[in-house]
Amino acid sequence: MVPKINLIQAKSIFTKSGLPGSDWVINPYNGCLFGCMYCYAAQIARWRHPDEIWGTYLDVKINAPELLKEELEKLKKRLKTKNFGSVFFSSVTDPYVGLEVKYQLTRKCLEVLADFGYEGNVSIQTKSPLVTKDIDVLKRLKDVAVGFTVTTLDDKVSRFLEVMAPTVSSRIQALQELHKAGIPTYAFIGPILPHFTSDEGKISELLDKLQEVGVKEVWFEHINLSPKIKARLYDFLGKEAPELIPEFEKADTEEYREKLEGVVHKAMRGRGLKMGLGKVIHHRKLPKKRI
Ligand code: SF4
């Protein structure tokens, strides 16, 4: 299916974040063409596109850099500082979705932050090695980190569930390149994939590889099986691998989470890696059920 690209004028770009660990969020795009099957943003970002399929549309906020400049200046005047807290790229898109090559909105927003002399932390999380094209701008920021979402080390698994995203091996290479360039990096193991990545051996293997390429901080996240995410994911699994549905279903209990958290903490022990927020994050409370 040919994706639908909409050029739009955003009304705001530097917005308060509802995500743990960040104060502000910048989304140069709305929608994401990587189309991951577990994507939580699919339900948040689709208010503009209630009838369209996630992964088939992208809103390009063509005025994002100019708007960001205006909003930063206004906040500086009001708050008398160049540090308004931590800034995160992005919550309802991947900031390096392929069309960044054409529109360069993430790059231009980073340039605006660098020119402004932004003093807070700027964190970029992506699945795309395209971020490496911006190492020159990243180096101009006072406090920056680039994170890659890494849910498996197996390209076949990443291709299966992160359908149009760059393969995980290319992400690992990009982490290494950023590290060599002196950019602090982190990894986001989220969601921890039931069946594929949830045992201690797989998590340890992943952590070994991440440490090998210079990662010093790792974030973990439980899979979010809210009704809307589940409907989309199970529809896909029902067609492609129905035997996996019971495996994912098991992950939707407090007991599973507790057990998995034990596994994660054990795998992290003694590595000298920082754990984002010191815990495996989750986005919804679950009922107690027997596994
Ligand atoms: S890359 Fe991120 S925003 Fe894009 S589809 Fe995947 S999980 Fe969603």
Short mmCIF file of C-alpha atoms and ligand atoms in Angstrom, two decimals:
data_model
loop_
_atom_site.label_atom_id
_atom_site.label_comp_id
_atom_site.label_asym_id
_atom_site.label_seq_id
_atom_site.Cartn_x
_atom_site.Cartn_y
_atom_site.Cartn_z
CA MET A 1 0.00 0.00 0.00
CA VAL A 2 1.37 3.44 -0.94
CA PRO A 3 1.54 5.57 2.23
CA LYS A 4 -0.46 8.76 2.39
CA ILE A 5 1.75 11.76 3.15
CA ASN A 6 0.07 14.91 4.44
CA LEU A 7 1.95 18.19 4.73
CA ILE A 8 0.45 20.04 7.68
CA GLN A 9 1.02 23.21 9.71
CA ALA A 10 1.36 22.33 13.40
CA LYS A 11 -0.13 24.64 16.02
CA SER A 12 2.45 23.67 18.64
CA ILE A 13 5.58 21.53 18.64
CA PHE A 14 7.27 21.81 22.06
CA THR A 15 4.65 20.09 24.17
CA LYS A 16 4.44 18.83 27.75
CA SER A 17 5.25 15.15 27.96
CA GLY A 18 3.08 12.52 29.60
CA LEU A 19 5.90 9.95 29.37
CA PRO A 20 7.96 8.81 32.34
CA GLY A 21 11.45 10.35 32.39
CA SER A 22 10.83 13.35 30.10
CA ASP A 23 9.37 16.82 30.58
CA TRP A 24 8.80 17.86 26.97
CA VAL A 25 8.25 16.06 23.73
CA ILE A 26 8.83 17.01 20.10
CA ASN A 27 7.00 15.13 17.33
CA PRO A 28 8.10 16.49 13.93
CA TYR A 29 5.78 13.92 12.36
CA ASN A 30 2.51 12.33 13.37
CA GLY A 31 2.08 8.69 12.41
CA CYS A 32 4.83 6.22 11.61
CA LEU A 33 5.52 4.17 8.51
CA PHE A 34 7.46 1.49 10.41
CA GLY A 35 4.13 -0.04 11.41
CA CYS A 36 5.25 -2.10 14.43
CA MET A 37 2.54 -4.52 15.44
CA TYR A 38 2.78 -3.73 19.17
CA CYS A 39 2.91 0.05 18.73
CA TYR A 40 1.25 2.03 21.54
CA ALA A 41 1.43 5.23 19.47
CA ALA A 42 -1.01 3.67 17.01
CA GLN A 43 -3.85 4.39 19.41
CA ILE A 44 -2.62 7.82 20.58
CA ALA A 45 -1.78 9.38 17.22
CA ARG A 46 -4.78 8.22 15.26
CA TRP A 47 -7.24 10.82 16.50
CA ARG A 48 -6.56 12.70 13.27
CA HIS A 49 -6.93 9.50 11.26
CA PRO A 50 -9.64 7.39 12.90
CA ASP A 51 -10.38 5.41 9.74
CA GLU A 52 -6.86 4.89 8.45
CA ILE A 53 -4.58 1.94 9.10
CA TRP A 54 -1.56 2.61 11.31
CA GLY A 55 1.61 2.51 9.24
CA THR A 56 -0.09 3.82 6.07
CA TYR A 57 -0.08 7.57 6.74
CA LEU A 58 2.30 10.26 7.90
CA ASP A 59 1.60 13.88 8.80
CA VAL A 60 4.65 16.00 8.10
CA LYS A 61 4.70 19.13 10.28
CA ILE A 62 6.45 21.33 7.78
CA ASN A 63 6.59 24.37 10.07
CA ALA A 64 8.09 22.41 13.01
CA PRO A 65 11.56 24.08 13.10
CA GLU A 66 10.25 27.66 12.85
CA LEU A 67 7.54 26.95 15.41
CA LEU A 68 10.06 25.37 17.78
CA LYS A 69 12.26 28.45 17.57
CA GLU A 70 9.32 30.73 18.45
CA GLU A 71 8.18 28.51 21.33
CA LEU A 72 11.67 28.24 22.84
CA GLU A 73 12.09 32.03 22.74
CA LYS A 74 8.73 32.55 24.44
CA LEU A 75 9.55 30.07 27.19
CA LYS A 76 12.97 31.64 27.73
CA LYS A 77 11.35 35.02 28.23
CA ARG A 78 8.85 33.59 30.69
CA LEU A 79 11.12 31.21 32.63
CA LYS A 80 14.40 33.22 32.38
CA THR A 81 16.42 30.09 31.58
CA LYS A 82 17.58 27.98 28.64
CA ASN A 83 16.80 24.76 30.46
CA PHE A 84 13.13 23.84 30.65
CA GLY A 85 13.83 20.20 31.52
CA SER A 86 14.39 17.06 29.49
CA VAL A 87 13.20 16.90 25.89
CA PHE A 88 12.23 13.68 24.12
CA PHE A 89 12.01 12.90 20.39
CA SER A 90 9.33 11.47 19.89
CA SER A 91 6.14 10.00 21.37
CA VAL A 92 3.78 9.48 18.41
CA THR A 93 6.23 8.82 15.61
CA ASP A 94 9.77 7.69 15.01
CA PRO A 95 11.82 10.89 14.54
CA TYR A 96 13.87 9.14 11.84
CA VAL A 97 11.05 7.64 9.85
CA GLY A 98 12.34 7.24 6.25
CA LEU A 99 10.90 10.51 4.96
CA GLU A 100 13.22 12.40 7.29
CA VAL A 101 15.69 12.04 4.41
CA LYS A 102 13.44 14.30 2.36
CA TYR A 103 11.99 16.71 4.94
CA GLN A 104 14.84 16.86 7.50
CA LEU A 105 12.48 18.10 10.19
CA THR A 106 14.13 16.26 13.06
CA ARG A 107 17.53 17.51 11.95
CA LYS A 108 16.26 21.08 11.69
CA CYS A 109 14.61 20.89 15.13
CA LEU A 110 17.91 19.65 16.59
CA GLU A 111 19.67 22.56 14.87
CA VAL A 112 17.17 24.96 16.45
CA LEU A 113 17.88 23.49 19.91
CA ALA A 114 21.65 23.69 19.31
CA ASP A 115 21.49 27.29 18.00
CA PHE A 116 19.31 28.27 20.97
CA GLY A 117 21.93 26.78 23.33
CA TYR A 118 19.40 24.48 24.97
CA GLU A 119 20.86 23.42 28.32
CA GLY A 120 18.56 20.55 29.27
CA ASN A 121 18.88 16.93 28.24
CA VAL A 122 17.77 16.04 24.73
CA SER A 123 16.96 12.37 24.20
CA ILE A 124 16.24 10.83 20.82
CA GLN A 125 14.75 7.37 20.54
CA THR A 126 14.52 5.65 17.20
CA LYS A 127 14.69 2.40 15.29
CA SER A 128 16.53 3.97 12.38
CA PRO A 129 20.26 4.27 11.66
CA LEU A 130 19.36 7.51 9.80
CA VAL A 131 20.10 9.30 13.08
CA THR A 132 23.81 8.84 12.37
CA LYS A 133 23.56 11.39 9.53
CA ASP A 134 23.01 14.01 12.27
CA ILE A 135 26.07 13.25 14.40
CA ASP A 136 27.43 16.71 13.53
CA VAL A 137 24.34 18.42 15.02
CA LEU A 138 24.15 16.03 17.98
CA LYS A 139 27.70 17.02 18.91
CA ARG A 140 26.60 20.66 19.16
CA LEU A 141 24.01 19.91 21.86
CA LYS A 142 25.07 20.39 25.48
CA ASP A 143 23.44 17.25 26.88
CA VAL A 144 22.25 14.63 24.44
CA ALA A 145 21.64 10.89 24.29
CA VAL A 146 20.49 8.66 21.46
CA GLY A 147 18.54 5.53 22.21
CA PHE A 148 17.65 2.62 19.99
CA THR A 149 14.69 0.37 20.53
CA VAL A 150 16.05 -3.16 20.49
CA THR A 151 13.52 -5.89 21.20
CA THR A 152 15.49 -8.88 19.89
CA LEU A 153 18.84 -9.67 18.25
CA ASP A 154 17.17 -11.65 15.50
CA ASP A 155 16.49 -9.77 12.26
CA LYS A 156 13.78 -12.29 11.37
CA VAL A 157 11.88 -11.44 14.57
CA SER A 158 12.31 -7.69 14.09
CA ARG A 159 11.12 -8.01 10.48
CA PHE A 160 8.14 -10.06 11.64
CA LEU A 161 6.81 -7.68 14.32
CA GLU A 162 8.45 -4.36 13.34
CA VAL A 163 7.37 -4.85 9.78
CA MET A 164 8.86 -1.82 7.98
CA ALA A 165 11.44 -0.73 10.56
CA PRO A 166 15.18 -1.06 9.86
CA THR A 167 16.53 -4.43 10.98
CA VAL A 168 17.86 -4.79 14.48
CA SER A 169 21.37 -5.58 13.21
CA SER A 170 21.49 -2.17 11.49
CA ARG A 171 20.40 -0.54 14.78
CA ILE A 172 23.20 -2.28 16.68
CA GLN A 173 25.70 -1.02 14.09
CA ALA A 174 24.34 2.50 14.45
CA LEU A 175 24.71 2.31 18.24
CA GLN A 176 28.35 1.42 17.73
CA GLU A 177 28.89 4.28 15.28
CA LEU A 178 27.33 6.81 17.67
CA HIS A 179 29.42 5.49 20.55
CA LYS A 180 32.59 5.79 18.48
CA ALA A 181 31.59 9.38 17.65
CA GLY A 182 31.34 10.16 21.38
CA ILE A 183 27.54 10.42 21.55
CA PRO A 184 26.08 8.86 24.73
CA THR A 185 23.73 6.03 23.82
CA TYR A 186 21.09 3.94 25.50
CA ALA A 187 18.87 1.05 24.53
CA PHE A 188 15.17 0.62 25.03
CA ILE A 189 14.18 -3.02 25.38
CA GLY A 190 10.50 -2.41 24.98
CA PRO A 191 8.32 -4.15 24.75
CA ILE A 192 10.08 -7.19 26.17
CA LEU A 193 8.61 -9.62 23.65
CA PRO A 194 6.78 -12.59 25.13
CA HIS A 195 8.06 -15.90 23.74
CA PHE A 196 10.96 -14.28 21.79
CA THR A 197 12.94 -12.29 24.39
CA SER A 198 11.48 -12.91 27.81
CA ASP A 199 13.85 -15.53 29.22
CA GLU A 200 17.07 -14.83 31.07
CA GLY A 201 19.29 -16.30 28.35
CA LYS A 202 17.83 -14.06 25.63
CA ILE A 203 17.91 -10.94 27.83
CA SER A 204 21.52 -11.64 28.86
CA GLU A 205 22.53 -12.17 25.23
CA LEU A 206 20.93 -8.85 24.34
CA LEU A 207 22.66 -7.04 27.17
CA ASP A 208 26.03 -8.59 26.20
CA LYS A 209 25.65 -7.24 22.65
CA LEU A 210 24.54 -3.81 23.84
CA GLN A 211 27.52 -3.53 26.17
CA GLU A 212 29.82 -4.66 23.37
CA VAL A 213 28.73 -1.62 21.31
CA GLY A 214 29.18 0.84 24.17
CA VAL A 215 25.66 1.15 25.63
CA LYS A 216 25.74 2.27 29.29
CA GLU A 217 22.02 2.60 30.03
CA VAL A 218 19.11 0.28 29.29
CA TRP A 219 15.39 0.88 29.66
CA PHE A 220 12.93 -2.00 29.91
CA GLU A 221 9.22 -1.97 29.25
CA HIS A 222 6.49 -4.56 29.64
CA ILE A 223 4.33 -5.20 26.65
CA ASN A 224 1.19 -3.06 26.69
CA LEU A 225 -1.78 -5.22 25.76
CA SER A 226 -4.48 -2.61 26.12
CA PRO A 227 -7.65 -3.58 24.23
CA LYS A 228 -6.85 -1.50 21.12
CA ILE A 229 -3.23 -2.64 20.87
CA LYS A 230 -4.28 -6.22 21.48
CA ALA A 231 -6.96 -6.11 18.78
CA ARG A 232 -4.46 -4.99 16.14
CA LEU A 233 -1.68 -7.33 17.30
CA TYR A 234 -3.88 -10.42 17.67
CA ASP A 235 -5.49 -9.78 14.32
CA PHE A 236 -2.00 -9.90 12.80
CA LEU A 237 -0.86 -12.92 14.86
CA GLY A 238 -4.12 -14.72 14.11
CA LYS A 239 -3.20 -14.61 10.42
CA GLU A 240 0.56 -15.08 10.64
CA ALA A 241 1.28 -17.17 13.76
CA PRO A 242 -1.84 -18.04 15.77
CA GLU A 243 0.16 -20.35 18.05
CA LEU A 244 1.75 -17.24 19.57
CA ILE A 245 -1.50 -15.72 20.83
CA PRO A 246 -1.61 -17.81 24.04
CA GLU A 247 2.06 -16.88 24.67
CA PHE A 248 1.22 -13.17 24.46
CA GLU A 249 -1.97 -13.63 26.44
CA LYS A 250 0.04 -15.04 29.35
CA ALA A 251 2.02 -11.80 29.45
CA ASP A 252 -1.08 -9.84 30.44
CA THR A 253 -0.99 -10.65 34.15
CA GLU A 254 0.69 -9.24 37.25
CA GLU A 255 2.29 -12.62 37.99
CA TYR A 256 3.98 -12.69 34.59
CA ARG A 257 5.27 -9.18 35.14
CA GLU A 258 6.65 -9.99 38.59
CA LYS A 259 8.42 -13.07 37.27
CA LEU A 260 9.83 -11.16 34.28
CA GLU A 261 11.05 -8.33 36.51
CA GLY A 262 12.98 -10.90 38.56
CA VAL A 263 14.55 -12.23 35.36
CA VAL A 264 15.50 -8.72 34.19
CA HIS A 265 17.05 -7.70 37.51
CA LYS A 266 19.03 -10.95 37.61
CA ALA A 267 20.31 -10.43 34.05
CA MET A 268 21.32 -6.84 34.88
CA ARG A 269 23.18 -7.75 38.08
CA GLY A 270 26.91 -7.03 38.14
CA ARG A 271 27.05 -5.47 34.67
CA GLY A 272 27.52 -1.84 35.69
CA LEU A 273 24.67 -0.86 33.38
CA LYS A 274 22.26 1.87 34.46
CA MET A 275 18.61 0.83 34.38
CA GLY A 276 16.21 3.55 33.18
CA LEU A 277 14.02 4.65 36.13
CA GLY A 278 15.45 1.66 38.04
CA LYS A 279 12.58 -0.62 37.04
CA VAL A 280 10.72 -2.29 34.21
CA ILE A 281 8.17 0.31 33.22
CA HIS A 282 4.55 -0.39 32.36
CA HIS A 283 1.60 1.69 31.29
CA ARG A 284 -1.39 0.00 32.84
CA LYS A 285 -2.43 -1.90 35.93
CA LEU A 286 -3.43 -5.53 35.51
CA PRO A 287 -5.71 -7.86 37.40
CA LYS A 288 -4.13 -10.75 39.31
CA LYS A 289 -4.52 -14.00 37.41
CA ARG A 290 -2.92 -17.39 37.53
CA ILE A 291 -0.51 -18.04 34.65
S1 SF4 B 1 8.82 2.81 15.33
FE1 SF4 B 1 7.81 3.38 17.24
S2 SF4 B 1 6.20 4.83 16.62
FE2 SF4 B 1 6.86 3.74 14.78
S3 SF4 B 1 5.41 2.04 14.56
FE3 SF4 B 1 7.22 1.29 15.67
S4 SF4 B 1 6.72 1.50 17.85
FE4 SF4 B 1 5.28 2.79 16.67
#
